[in-house]
Coordinates of C-alpha atoms and ligand atoms in Angstrom, one line a residue:
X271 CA 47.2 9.4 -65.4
X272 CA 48.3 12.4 -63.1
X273 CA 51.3 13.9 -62.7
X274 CA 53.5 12.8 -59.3
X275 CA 52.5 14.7 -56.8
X276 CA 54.0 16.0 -53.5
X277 CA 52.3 17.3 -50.4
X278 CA 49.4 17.9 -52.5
X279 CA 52.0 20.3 -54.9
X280 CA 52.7 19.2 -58.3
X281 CA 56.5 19.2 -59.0
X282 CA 56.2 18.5 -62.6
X283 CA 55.8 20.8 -64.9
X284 CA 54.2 21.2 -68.7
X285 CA 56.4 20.6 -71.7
X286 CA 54.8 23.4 -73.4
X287 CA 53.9 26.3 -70.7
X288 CA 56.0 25.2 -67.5
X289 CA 52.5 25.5 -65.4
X290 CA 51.6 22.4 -63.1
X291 CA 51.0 19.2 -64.7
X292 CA 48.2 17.5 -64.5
X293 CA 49.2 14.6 -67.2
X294 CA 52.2 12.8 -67.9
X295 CA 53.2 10.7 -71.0
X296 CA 55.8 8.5 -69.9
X297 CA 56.5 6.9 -73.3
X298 CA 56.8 10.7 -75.0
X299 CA 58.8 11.8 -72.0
X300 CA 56.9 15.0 -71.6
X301 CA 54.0 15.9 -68.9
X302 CA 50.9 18.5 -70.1
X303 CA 49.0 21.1 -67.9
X304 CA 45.1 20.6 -69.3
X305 CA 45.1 23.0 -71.5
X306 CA 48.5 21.6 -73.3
X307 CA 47.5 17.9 -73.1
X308 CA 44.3 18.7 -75.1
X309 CA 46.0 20.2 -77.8
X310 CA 49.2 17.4 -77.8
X311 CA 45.9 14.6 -77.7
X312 CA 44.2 16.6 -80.7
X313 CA 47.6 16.8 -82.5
X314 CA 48.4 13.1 -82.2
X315 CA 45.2 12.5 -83.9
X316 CA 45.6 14.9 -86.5
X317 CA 49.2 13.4 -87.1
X318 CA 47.7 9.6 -87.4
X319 CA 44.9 11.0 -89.7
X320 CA 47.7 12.7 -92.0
X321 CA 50.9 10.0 -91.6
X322 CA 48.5 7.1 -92.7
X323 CA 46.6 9.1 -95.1
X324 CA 42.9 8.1 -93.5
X325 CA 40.9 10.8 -95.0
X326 CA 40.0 14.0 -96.7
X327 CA 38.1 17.1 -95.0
X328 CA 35.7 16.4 -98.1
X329 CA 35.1 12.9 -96.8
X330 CA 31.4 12.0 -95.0
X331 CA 32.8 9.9 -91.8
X332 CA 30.8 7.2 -89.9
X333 CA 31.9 7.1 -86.5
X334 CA 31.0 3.9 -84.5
X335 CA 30.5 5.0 -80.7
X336 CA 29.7 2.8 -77.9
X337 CA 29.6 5.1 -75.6
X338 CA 32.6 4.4 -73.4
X339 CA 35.8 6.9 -73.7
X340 CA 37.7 6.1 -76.8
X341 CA 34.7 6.7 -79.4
X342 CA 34.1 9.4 -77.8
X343 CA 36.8 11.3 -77.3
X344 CA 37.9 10.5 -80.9
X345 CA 34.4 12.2 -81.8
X346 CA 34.9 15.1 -79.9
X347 CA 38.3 15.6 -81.4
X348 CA 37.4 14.6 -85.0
X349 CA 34.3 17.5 -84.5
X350 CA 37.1 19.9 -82.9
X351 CA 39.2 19.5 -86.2
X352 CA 36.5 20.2 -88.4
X353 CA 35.5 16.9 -90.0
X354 CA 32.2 15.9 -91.2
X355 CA 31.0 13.4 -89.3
X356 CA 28.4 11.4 -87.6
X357 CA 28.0 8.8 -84.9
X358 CA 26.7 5.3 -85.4
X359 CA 25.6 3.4 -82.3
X360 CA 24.6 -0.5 -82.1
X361 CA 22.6 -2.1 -79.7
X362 CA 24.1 -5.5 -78.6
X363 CA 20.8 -6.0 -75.9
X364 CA 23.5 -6.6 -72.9
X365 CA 21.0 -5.5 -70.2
X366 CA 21.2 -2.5 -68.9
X367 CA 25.2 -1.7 -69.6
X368 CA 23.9 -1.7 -73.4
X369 CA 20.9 1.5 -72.3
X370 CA 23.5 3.1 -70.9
X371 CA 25.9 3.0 -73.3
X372 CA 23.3 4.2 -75.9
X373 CA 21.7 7.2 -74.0
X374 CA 25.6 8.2 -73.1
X375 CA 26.2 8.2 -77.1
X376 CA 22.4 10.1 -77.3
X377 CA 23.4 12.7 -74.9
X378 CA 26.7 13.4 -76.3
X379 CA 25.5 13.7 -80.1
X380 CA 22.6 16.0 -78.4
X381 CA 25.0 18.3 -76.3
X382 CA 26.7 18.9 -79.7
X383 CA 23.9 18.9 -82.2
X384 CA 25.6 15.9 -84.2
X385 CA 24.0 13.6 -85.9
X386 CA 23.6 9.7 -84.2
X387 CA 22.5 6.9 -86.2
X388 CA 21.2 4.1 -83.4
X389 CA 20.3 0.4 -84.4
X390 CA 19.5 -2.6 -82.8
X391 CA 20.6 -5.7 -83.3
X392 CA 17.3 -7.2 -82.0
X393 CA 15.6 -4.8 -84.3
X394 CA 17.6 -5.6 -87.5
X395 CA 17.9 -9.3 -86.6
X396 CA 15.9 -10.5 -83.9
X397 CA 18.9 -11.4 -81.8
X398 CA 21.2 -10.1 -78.9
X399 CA 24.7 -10.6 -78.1
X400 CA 23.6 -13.3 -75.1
X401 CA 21.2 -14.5 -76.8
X402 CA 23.8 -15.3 -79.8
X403 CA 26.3 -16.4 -77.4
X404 CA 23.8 -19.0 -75.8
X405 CA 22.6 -20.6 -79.0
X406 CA 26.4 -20.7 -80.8
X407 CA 27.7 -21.6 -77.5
X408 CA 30.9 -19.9 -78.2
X409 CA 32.2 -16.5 -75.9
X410 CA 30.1 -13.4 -76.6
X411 CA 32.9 -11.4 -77.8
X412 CA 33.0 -13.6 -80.6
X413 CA 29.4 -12.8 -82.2
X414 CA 29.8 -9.5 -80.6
X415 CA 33.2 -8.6 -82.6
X416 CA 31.5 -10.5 -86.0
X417 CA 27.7 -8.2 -85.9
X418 CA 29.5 -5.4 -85.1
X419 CA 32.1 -5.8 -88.1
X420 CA 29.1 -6.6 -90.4
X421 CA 26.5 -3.9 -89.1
X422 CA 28.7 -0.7 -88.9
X423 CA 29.4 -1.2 -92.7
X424 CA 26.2 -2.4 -93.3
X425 CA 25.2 1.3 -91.6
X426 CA 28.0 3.4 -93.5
X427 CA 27.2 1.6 -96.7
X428 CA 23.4 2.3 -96.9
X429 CA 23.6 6.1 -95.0
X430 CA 26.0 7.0 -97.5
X431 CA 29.3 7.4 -95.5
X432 CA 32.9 6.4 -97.6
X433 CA 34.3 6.3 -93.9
X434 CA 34.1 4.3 -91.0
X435 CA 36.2 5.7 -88.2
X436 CA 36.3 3.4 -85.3
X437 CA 38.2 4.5 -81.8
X438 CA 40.7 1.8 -81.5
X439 CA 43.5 3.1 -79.2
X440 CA 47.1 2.1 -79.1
X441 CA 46.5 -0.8 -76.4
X442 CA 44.0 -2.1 -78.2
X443 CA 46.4 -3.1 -81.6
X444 CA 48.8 -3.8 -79.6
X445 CA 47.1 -6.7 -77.7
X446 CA 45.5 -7.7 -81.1
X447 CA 49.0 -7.6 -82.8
X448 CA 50.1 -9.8 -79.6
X449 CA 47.5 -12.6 -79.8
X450 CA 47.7 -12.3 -83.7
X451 CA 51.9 -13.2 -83.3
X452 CA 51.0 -15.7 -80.1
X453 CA 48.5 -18.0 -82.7
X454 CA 50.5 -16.7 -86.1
X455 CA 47.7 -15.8 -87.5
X456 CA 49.0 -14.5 -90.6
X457 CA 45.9 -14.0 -92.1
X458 CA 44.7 -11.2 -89.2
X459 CA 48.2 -9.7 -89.4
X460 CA 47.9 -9.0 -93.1
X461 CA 44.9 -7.0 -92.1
X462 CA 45.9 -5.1 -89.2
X463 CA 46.3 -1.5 -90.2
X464 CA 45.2 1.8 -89.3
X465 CA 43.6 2.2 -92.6
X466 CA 41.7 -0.8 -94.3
X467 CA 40.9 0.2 -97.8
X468 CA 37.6 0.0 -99.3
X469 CA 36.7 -3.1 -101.1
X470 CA 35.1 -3.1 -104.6
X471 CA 33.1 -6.0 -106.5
X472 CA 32.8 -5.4 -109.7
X473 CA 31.9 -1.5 -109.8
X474 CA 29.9 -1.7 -106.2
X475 CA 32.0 -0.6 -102.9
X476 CA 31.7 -3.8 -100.5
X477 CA 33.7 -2.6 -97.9
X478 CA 34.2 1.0 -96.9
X479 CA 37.3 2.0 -96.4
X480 CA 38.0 1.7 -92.2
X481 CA 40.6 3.8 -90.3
X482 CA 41.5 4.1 -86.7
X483 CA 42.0 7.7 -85.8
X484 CA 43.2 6.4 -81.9
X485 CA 46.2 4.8 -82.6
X486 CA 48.9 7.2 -81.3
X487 CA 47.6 7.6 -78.0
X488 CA 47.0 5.1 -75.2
X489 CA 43.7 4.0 -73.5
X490 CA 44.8 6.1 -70.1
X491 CA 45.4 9.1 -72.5
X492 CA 42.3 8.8 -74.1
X493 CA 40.8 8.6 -70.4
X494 CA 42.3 11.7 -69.6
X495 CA 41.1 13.4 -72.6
X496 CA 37.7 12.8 -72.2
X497 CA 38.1 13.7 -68.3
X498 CA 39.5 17.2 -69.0
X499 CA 37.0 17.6 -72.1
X500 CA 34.3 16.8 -69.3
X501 CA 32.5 13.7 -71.6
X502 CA 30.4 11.6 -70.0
X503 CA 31.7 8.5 -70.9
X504 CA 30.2 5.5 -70.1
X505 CA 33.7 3.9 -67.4
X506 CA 31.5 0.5 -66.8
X507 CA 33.1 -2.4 -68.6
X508 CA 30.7 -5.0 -70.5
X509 CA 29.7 -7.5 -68.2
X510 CA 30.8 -10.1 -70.6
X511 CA 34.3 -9.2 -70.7
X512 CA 34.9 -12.3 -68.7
X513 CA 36.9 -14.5 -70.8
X514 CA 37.9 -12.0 -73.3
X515 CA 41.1 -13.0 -74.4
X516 CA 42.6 -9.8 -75.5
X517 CA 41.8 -8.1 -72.4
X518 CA 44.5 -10.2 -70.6
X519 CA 46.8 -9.5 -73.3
X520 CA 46.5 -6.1 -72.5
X521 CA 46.8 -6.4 -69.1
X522 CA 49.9 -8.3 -69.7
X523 CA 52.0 -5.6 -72.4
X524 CA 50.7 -2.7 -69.6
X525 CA 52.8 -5.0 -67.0
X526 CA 55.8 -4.6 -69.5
X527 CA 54.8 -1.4 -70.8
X528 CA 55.4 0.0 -67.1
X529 CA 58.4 -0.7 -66.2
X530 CA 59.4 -0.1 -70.1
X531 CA 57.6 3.3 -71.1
X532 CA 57.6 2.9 -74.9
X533 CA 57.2 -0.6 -75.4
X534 CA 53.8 -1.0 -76.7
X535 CA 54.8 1.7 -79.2
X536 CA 57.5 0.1 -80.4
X537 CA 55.7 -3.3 -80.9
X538 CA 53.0 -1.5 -82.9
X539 CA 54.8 0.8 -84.6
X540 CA 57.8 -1.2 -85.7
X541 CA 55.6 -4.2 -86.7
X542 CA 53.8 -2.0 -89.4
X543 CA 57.3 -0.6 -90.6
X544 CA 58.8 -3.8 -90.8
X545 CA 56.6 -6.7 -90.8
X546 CA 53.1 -5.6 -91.4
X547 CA 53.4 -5.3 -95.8
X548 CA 54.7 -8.8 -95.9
X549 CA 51.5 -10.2 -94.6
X550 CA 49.2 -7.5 -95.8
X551 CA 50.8 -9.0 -99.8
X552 CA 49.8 -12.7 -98.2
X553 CA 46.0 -11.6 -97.3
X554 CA 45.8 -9.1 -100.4
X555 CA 46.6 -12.1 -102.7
X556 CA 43.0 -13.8 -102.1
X557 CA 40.5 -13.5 -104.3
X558 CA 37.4 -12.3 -102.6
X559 CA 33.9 -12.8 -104.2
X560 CA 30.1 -11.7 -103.3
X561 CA 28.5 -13.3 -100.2
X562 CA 25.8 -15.1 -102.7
X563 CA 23.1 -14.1 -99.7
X564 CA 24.0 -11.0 -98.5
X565 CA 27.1 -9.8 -101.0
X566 CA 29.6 -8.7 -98.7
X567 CA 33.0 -10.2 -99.8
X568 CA 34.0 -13.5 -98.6
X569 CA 36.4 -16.5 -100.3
X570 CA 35.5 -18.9 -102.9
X571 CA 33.4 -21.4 -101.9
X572 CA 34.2 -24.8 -103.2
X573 CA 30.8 -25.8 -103.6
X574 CA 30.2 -22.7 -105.7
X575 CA 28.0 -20.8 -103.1
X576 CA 29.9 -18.3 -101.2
X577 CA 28.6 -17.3 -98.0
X578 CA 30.3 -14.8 -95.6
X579 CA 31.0 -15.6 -91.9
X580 CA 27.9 -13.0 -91.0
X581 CA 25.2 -15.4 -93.0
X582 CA 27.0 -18.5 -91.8
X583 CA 26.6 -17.7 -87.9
X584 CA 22.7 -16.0 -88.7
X585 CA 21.9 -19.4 -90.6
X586 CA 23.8 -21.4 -87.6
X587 CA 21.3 -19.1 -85.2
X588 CA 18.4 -20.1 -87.4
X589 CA 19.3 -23.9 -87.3
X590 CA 20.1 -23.8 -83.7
X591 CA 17.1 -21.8 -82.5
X592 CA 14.9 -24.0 -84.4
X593 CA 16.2 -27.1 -83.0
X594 CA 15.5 -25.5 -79.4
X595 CA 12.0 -24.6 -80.2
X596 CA 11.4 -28.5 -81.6
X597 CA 12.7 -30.0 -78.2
X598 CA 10.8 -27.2 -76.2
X599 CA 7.8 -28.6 -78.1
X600 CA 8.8 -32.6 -77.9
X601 CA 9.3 -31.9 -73.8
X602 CA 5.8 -30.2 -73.8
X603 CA 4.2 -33.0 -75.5
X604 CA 5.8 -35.8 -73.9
X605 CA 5.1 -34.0 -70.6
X606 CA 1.6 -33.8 -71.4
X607 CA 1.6 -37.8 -72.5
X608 CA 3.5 -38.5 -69.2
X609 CA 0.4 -36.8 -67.8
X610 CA -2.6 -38.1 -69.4
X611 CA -0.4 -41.8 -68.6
X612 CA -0.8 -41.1 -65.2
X613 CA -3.9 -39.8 -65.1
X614 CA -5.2 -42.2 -66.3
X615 CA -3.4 -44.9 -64.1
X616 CA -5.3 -42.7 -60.9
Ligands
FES91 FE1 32.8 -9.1 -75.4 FE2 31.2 -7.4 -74.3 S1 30.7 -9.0 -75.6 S2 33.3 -7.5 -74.0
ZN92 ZN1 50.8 23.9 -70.3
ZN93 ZN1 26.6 -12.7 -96.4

């Protein structure tokens, strides 16, 4: 993140002012003194929000924060530039990572009189990431990704917000753009834009319209940003990471990426000139119909009763908790048989 140093000088100087830098963007060629990489971090968001056309100063925007650097930062900027916005934070129940990631979002919104919107997902559902993870049996990021998808539209949909901004950074497409090409999963490709638009059934928006501010700058930019903008970010990673498949993607392009400043860039940037509208026509071809439970969209059902993936994995919970609360009762019982059995043997 900081510029090369030499007994304890900077040599390299700012693009814009020729002071010390204290930031260098190897893939832009350039290096920033503070003051200049705050307003080249604010301009590359303001350029994303314009090239892909994400919004409209008139726009209400729903921005999900977790409390770590990206949300964050992309709130602060998004705040700076004038926007009308407000944060929306979602407990996952991960211990104590999940308090602090909350009271960092609390304290942020407070320091700048913004509005926060905090749920729970035990208080909406009665459930926590773990606690999803250990009945499904699958890896928590896979709940995690699926509640949080579901919840922050469910949030922008019933506050009243036509945009949900969410702080997904250049490394982060470009490791779901990798695994997406590793599995072909055409399906995700043909929905993997910076802007997702909204989603009507019949004359009711189902899905609001999603963008991702973050994608011109890079997770150790955004670090720096929220360092020189003094946030206090939340830098602990989940303690569920383990086994998070695109975290070792990323770690894998940032192997390639530094010894070839501008790769990731490339790969993201070239797939949506080139590639992306062919399989955006592919996933933009299926006919989506309401949830008949909850009435997001979802596919046709064959059996005539559409459910979406969100009511699926809650009735799954249901079924799966239930069947652990039957055994919990058979073991009690049969342990209290195996007990009057031997007492009365005594
Ligand atoms: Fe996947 Fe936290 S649940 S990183
Ligand atoms: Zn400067
Ligand atoms: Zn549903």
């Amino acid at each position: 993140m900081a510029a090369t140093k030499s007994r304890g000088r900077s040599h390299v100087k700012c693009k814009v002012c020729r002071g010390p830098a204290a930031v260098e963007v190897r893939r832009h060629n350039a290096a920033f003194c503070p003051e200049h990489f705050i307003s080249h971090f604010r301009s590359q968001v303001a350029r994303a929000i314009h090239e892909f056309k994400m919004f409209e100063p008139a726009d209400r925007l729903l921005v999900a924060v977790s409390g770590g650097k990206d949300s964050l930062a992309l709130w602060d900027v998004l705040m700076d530039l004038g926007y009308d916005t407000a944060g929306f934070y979602l407990g996952l129940g991960i211990g104590g990572y999940s308090d602090r990631s909350r009271d960092a979002c609390i304290s942020f919104a407070d320091g700048r009189g913004a509005k926060l919107i905090v749920r729970s997902l035990s208080e909406e559902h009665g459930y926590s990431v773990p606690t999803l993870a250990r009945l499904s049996g699958r890896v928590p990021c896979s709940g995690c990704g699926l509640n949080k998808r579901y919840e922050f539209n469910r949030a922008a949909l019933e506050e009243g917000y036509e945009v949900l901004v969410t702080g997904h950074n250049l490394d982060d497409e470009v490791a779901t753009l990798f695994g997406n090409v590793l599995h072909w999963n055409t399906d995700m490709l043909g929905r993997q834009a910076p802007v997702l638009e909204e989603r009507v059934i019949g004359s009711e928006t189902a899905l609001v319209r999603k963008v991702k501010p973050l994608v011109r700058v890079a997770e150790r930019e955004t670090a720096a940003y929220a360092v020189l903008r003094g946030i206090d970010y939340i830098v602990e990673e989940c303690p569920l990471v383990e086994g998070n498949t695109q975290h070792r993607y990323k770690e894998a392009i940032t192997l390639i990426e530094e010894s070839s400043p501008g790769t990731k860039q490339q790969m993201y940037f070239g797939f949506l000139k080139r590639a992306a509208h062919r399989f955006a026509e592919e996933s933009e071809a299926v006919e989506l119909v309401a949830c008949s439970s909850c009435g997001s969209p979802t596919i046709v059902a064959e059996d005539g009763n559409p459910r979406c993936s969100f009511c699926k994995m809650k009735a799954r919970t249901e079924r799966a908790r239930a069947g652990r609360r039957r055994e919990q009762e058979a073991g009690g019982s049969n342990r209290g048989a195996q007990g009057a059995e031997r007492g009365g043997k005594e």
